[in-house]
PDB file of C-alpha atoms in Angstrom:
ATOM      1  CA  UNK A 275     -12.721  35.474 -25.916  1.00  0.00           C
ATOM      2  CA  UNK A 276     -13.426  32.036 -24.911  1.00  0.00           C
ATOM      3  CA  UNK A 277     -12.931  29.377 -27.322  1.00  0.00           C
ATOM      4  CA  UNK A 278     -15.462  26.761 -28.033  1.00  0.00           C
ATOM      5  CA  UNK A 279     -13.467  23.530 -26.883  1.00  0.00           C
ATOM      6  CA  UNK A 280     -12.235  25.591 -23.979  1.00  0.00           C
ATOM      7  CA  UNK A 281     -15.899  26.225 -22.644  1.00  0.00           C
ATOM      8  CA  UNK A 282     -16.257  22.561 -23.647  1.00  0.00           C
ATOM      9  CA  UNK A 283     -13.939  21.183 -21.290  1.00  0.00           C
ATOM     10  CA  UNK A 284     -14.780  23.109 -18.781  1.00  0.00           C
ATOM     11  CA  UNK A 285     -18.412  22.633 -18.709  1.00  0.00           C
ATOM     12  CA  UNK A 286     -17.183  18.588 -18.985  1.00  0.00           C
ATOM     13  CA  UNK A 287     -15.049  18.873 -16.000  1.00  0.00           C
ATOM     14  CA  UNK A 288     -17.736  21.118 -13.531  1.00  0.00           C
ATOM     15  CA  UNK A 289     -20.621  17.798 -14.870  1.00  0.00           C
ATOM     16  CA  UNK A 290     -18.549  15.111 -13.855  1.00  0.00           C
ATOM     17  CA  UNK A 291     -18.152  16.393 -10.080  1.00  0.00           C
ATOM     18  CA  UNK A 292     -22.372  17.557  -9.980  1.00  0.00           C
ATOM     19  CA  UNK A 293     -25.237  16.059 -10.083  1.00  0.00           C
ATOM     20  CA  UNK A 294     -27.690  16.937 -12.184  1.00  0.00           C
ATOM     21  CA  UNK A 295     -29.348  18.701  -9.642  1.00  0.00           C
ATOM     22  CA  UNK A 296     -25.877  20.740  -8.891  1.00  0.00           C
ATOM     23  CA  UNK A 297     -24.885  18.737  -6.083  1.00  0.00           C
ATOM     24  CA  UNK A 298     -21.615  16.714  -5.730  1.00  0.00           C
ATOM     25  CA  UNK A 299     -21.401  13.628  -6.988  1.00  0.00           C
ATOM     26  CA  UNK A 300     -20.381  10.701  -4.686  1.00  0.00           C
ATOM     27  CA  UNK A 301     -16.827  10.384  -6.672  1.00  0.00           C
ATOM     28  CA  UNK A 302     -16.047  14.162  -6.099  1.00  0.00           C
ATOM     29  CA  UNK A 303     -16.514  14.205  -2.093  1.00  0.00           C
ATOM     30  CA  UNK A 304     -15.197  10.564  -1.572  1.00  0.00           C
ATOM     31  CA  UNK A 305     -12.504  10.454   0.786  1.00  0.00           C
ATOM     32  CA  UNK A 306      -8.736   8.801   0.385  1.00  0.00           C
ATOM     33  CA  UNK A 307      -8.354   5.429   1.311  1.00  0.00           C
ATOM     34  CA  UNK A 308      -5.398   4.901   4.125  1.00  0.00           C
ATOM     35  CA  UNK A 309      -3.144   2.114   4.077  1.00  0.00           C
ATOM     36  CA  UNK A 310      -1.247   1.724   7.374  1.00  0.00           C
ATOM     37  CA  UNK A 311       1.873  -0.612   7.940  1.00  0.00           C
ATOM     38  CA  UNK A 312       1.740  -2.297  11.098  1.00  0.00           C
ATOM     39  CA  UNK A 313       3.463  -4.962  13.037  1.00  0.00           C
ATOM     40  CA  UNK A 314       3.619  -6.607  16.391  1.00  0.00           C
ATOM     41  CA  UNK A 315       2.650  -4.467  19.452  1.00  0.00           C
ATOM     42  CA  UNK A 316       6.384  -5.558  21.014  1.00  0.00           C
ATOM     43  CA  UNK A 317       7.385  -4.450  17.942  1.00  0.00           C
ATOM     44  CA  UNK A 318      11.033  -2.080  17.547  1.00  0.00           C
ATOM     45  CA  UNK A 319      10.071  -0.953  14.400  1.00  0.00           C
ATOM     46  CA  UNK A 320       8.268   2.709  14.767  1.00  0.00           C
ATOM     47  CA  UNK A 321       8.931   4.637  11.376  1.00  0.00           C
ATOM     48  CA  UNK A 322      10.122   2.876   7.991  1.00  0.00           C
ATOM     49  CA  UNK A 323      10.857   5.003   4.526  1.00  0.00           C
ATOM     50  CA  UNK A 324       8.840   4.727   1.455  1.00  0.00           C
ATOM     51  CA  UNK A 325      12.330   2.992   0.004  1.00  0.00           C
ATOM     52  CA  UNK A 326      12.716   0.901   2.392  1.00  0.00           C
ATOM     53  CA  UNK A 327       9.257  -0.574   2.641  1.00  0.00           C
ATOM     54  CA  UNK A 328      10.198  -1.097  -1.373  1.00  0.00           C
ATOM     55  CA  UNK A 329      13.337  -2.659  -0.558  1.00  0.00           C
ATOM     56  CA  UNK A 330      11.361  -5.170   1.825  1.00  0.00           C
ATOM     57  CA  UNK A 331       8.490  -5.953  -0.602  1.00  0.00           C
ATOM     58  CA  UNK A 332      11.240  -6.494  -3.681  1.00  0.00           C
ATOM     59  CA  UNK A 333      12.890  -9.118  -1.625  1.00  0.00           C
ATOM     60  CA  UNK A 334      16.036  -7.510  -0.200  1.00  0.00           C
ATOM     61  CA  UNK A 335      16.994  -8.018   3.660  1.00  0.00           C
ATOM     62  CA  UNK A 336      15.926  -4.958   5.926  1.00  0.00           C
ATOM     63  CA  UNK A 337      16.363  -5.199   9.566  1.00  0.00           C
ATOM     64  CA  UNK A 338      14.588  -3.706  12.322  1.00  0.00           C
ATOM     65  CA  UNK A 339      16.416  -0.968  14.902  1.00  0.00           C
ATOM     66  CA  UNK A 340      16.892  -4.077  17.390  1.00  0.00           C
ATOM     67  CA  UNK A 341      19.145  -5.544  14.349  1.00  0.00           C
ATOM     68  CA  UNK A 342      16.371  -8.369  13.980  1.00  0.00           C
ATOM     69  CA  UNK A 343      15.068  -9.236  10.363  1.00  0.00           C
ATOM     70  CA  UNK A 344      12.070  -7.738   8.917  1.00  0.00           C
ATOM     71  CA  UNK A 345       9.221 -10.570   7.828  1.00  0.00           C
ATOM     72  CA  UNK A 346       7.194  -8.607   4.558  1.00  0.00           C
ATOM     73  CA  UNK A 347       3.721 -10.323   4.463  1.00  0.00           C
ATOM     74  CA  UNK A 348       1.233  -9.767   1.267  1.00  0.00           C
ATOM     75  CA  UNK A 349      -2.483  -9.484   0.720  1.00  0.00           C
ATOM     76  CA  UNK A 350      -3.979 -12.242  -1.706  1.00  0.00           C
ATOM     77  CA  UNK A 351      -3.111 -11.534  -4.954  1.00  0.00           C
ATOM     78  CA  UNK A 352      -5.262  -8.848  -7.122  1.00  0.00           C
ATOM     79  CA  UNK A 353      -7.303  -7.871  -3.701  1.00  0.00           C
ATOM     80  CA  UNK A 354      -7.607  -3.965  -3.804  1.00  0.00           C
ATOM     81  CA  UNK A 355      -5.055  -3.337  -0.920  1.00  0.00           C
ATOM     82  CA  UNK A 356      -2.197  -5.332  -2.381  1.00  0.00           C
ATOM     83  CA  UNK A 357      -3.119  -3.640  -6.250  1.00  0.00           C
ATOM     84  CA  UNK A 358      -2.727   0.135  -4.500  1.00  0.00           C
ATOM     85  CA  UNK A 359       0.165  -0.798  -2.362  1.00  0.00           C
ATOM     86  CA  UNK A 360       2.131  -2.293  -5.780  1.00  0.00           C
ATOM     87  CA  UNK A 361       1.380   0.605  -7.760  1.00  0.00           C
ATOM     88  CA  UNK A 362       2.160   3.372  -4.558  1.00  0.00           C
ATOM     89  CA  UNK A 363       5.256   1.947  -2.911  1.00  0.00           C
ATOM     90  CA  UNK A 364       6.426  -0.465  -5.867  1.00  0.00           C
ATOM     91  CA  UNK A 365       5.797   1.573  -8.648  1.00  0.00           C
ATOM     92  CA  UNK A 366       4.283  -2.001 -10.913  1.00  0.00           C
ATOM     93  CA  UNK A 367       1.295  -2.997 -12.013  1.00  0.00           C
ATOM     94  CA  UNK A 368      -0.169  -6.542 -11.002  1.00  0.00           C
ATOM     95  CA  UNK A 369       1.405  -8.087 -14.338  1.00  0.00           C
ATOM     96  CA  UNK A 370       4.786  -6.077 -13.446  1.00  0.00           C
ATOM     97  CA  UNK A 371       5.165  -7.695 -10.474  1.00  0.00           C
ATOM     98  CA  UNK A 372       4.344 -10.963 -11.624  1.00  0.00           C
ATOM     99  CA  UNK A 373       7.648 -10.149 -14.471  1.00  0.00           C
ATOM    100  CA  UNK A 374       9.353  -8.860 -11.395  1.00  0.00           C
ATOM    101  CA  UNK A 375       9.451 -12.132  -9.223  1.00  0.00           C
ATOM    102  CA  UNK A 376       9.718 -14.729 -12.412  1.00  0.00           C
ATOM    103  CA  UNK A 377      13.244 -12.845 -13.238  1.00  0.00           C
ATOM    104  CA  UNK A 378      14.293 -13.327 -10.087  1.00  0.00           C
ATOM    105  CA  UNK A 379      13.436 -16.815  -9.596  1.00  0.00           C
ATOM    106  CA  UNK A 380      15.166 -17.549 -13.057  1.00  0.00           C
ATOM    107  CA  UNK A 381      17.994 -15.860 -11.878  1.00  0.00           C
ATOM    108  CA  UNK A 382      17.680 -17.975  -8.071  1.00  0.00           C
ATOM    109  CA  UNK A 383      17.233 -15.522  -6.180  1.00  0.00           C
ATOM    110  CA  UNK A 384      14.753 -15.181  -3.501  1.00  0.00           C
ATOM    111  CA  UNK A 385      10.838 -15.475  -4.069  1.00  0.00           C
ATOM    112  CA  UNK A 386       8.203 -12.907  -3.288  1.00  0.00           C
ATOM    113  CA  UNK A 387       6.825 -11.995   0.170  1.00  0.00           C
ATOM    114  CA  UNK A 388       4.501 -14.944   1.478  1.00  0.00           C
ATOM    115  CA  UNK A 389       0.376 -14.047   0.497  1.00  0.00           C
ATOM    116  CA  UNK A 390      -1.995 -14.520   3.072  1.00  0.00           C
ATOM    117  CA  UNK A 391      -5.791 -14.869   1.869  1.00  0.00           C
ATOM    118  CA  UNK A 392      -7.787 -12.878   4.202  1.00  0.00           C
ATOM    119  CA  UNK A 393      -7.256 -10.118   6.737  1.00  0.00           C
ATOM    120  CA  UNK A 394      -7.729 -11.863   9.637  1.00  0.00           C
ATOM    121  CA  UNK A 395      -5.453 -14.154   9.211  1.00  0.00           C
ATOM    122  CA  UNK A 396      -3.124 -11.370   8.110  1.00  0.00           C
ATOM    123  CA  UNK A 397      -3.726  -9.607  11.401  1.00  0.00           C
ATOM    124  CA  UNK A 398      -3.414 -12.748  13.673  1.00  0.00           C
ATOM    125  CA  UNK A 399      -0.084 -13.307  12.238  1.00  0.00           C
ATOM    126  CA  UNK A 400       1.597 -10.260  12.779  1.00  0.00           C
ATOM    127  CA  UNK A 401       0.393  -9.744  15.838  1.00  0.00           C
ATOM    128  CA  UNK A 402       1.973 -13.611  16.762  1.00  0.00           C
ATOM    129  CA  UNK A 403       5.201 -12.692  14.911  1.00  0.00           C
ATOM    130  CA  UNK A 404       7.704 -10.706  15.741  1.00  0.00           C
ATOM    131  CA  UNK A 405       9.505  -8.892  13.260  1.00  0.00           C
ATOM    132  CA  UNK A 406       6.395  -9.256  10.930  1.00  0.00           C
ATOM    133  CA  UNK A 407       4.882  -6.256   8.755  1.00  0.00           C
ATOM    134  CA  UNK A 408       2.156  -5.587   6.400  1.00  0.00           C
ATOM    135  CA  UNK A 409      -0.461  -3.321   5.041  1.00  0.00           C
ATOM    136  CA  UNK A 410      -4.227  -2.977   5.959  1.00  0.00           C
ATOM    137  CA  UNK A 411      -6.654  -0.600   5.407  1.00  0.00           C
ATOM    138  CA  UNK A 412      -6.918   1.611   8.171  1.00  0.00           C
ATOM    139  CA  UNK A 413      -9.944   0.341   9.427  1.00  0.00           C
ATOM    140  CA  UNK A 414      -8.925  -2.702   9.356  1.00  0.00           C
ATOM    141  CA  UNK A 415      -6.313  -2.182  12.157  1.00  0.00           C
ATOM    142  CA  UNK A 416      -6.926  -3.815  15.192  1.00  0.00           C
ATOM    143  CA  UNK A 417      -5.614  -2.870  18.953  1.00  0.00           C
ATOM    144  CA  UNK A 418      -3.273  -5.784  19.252  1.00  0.00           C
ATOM    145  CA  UNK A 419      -1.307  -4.439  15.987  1.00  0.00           C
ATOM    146  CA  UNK A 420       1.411  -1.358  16.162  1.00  0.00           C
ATOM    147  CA  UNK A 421       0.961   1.569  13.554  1.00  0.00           C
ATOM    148  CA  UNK A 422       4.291   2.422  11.891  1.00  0.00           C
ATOM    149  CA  UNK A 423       5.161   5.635  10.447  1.00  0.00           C
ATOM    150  CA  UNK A 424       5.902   6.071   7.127  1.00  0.00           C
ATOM    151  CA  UNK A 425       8.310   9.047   6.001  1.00  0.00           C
ATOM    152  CA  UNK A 426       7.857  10.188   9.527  1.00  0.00           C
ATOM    153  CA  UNK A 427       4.032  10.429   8.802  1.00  0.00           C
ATOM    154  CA  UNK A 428       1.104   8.611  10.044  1.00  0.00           C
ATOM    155  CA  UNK A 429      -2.433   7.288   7.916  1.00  0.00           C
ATOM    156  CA  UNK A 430      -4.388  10.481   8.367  1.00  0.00           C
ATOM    157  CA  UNK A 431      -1.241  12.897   8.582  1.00  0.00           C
ATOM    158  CA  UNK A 432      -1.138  15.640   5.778  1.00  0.00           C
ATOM    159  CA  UNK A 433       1.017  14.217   3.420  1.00  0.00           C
ATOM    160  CA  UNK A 434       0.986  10.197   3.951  1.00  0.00           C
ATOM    161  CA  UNK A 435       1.996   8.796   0.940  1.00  0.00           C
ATOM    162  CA  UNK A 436       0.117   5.438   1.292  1.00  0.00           C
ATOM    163  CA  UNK A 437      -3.254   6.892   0.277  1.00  0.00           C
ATOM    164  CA  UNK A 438      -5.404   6.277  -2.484  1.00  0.00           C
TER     165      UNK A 438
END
């Protein structure tokens, strides 16, 4: 026999994804949101790990396959991408973060990834700088920037872990 709350919480959790006409709701059929890394076209770089994109963006030295440095670039801070990105790949909340880099410039070491306010600018400087990385949306990608894998996957792949 079905118990009351049971039948409860069910009945909850079918409303929230239909309409009150029995259709889906725009939540329940929304799709994932991609976040691609991408750099410079000339670019060595063609796959990176989910650790060491975390490495980069908590301000140790990674180094392309060439041997060149890797150059981290950020969103503004508290835009959308750079919130999801945090929370997927660095595990912290905006105020975390924040913590994060004020410990390590107390202790002297180095400071946080340089922001960039818009994603223009964003795109116009990786494409100009070699060795340069960041994340956009995947629409936001433009033809003059290189996709990278991440964990061997691609934004779309089954799998990608920078979705949200």
């Amino acid at each position: 026999m079905i118990r009351r709350r049971s039948m409860l919480v069910c009945c909850l959790g079918v409303a929230s994804v239909l309409s009150p006409w029995g259709e889906p709701c725009a939540s329940a059929s929304a799709s994932k949101t991609a976040l691609a890394i991408v750099t410079q076209k000339a670019s060595s770089i063609d796959s990176l790990t989910l650790r060491e994109l975390k490495r980069l963006y908590t301000g140790e030295q990674v180094v392309s396959p060439d041997g060149k440095r890797i150059v981290p670039l950020n969103h503004a801070p508290k835009s959308p991408e750079r919130v999801e990105f945090e929370r997927i790949v660095l595990g912290m909340s905006p105020d975390e973060v924040g913590r994060f880099w004020i410990d390590r410039k107390i202790r002297g070491q180095p400071g946080p990834p340089k922001s960039v306010p818009s994603v223009e600018l964003l795109r116009r400087v990786v494409a100009s700088l070699l060795g340069a990385i960041v994340y956009l949306k995947l629409a936001d990608v433009s033809r003059d920037l290189k996709v990278i894998k991440v964990d061997g996957k691609g934004p779309g792949d089954p799998g990608y872990p920078l979705e949200y």
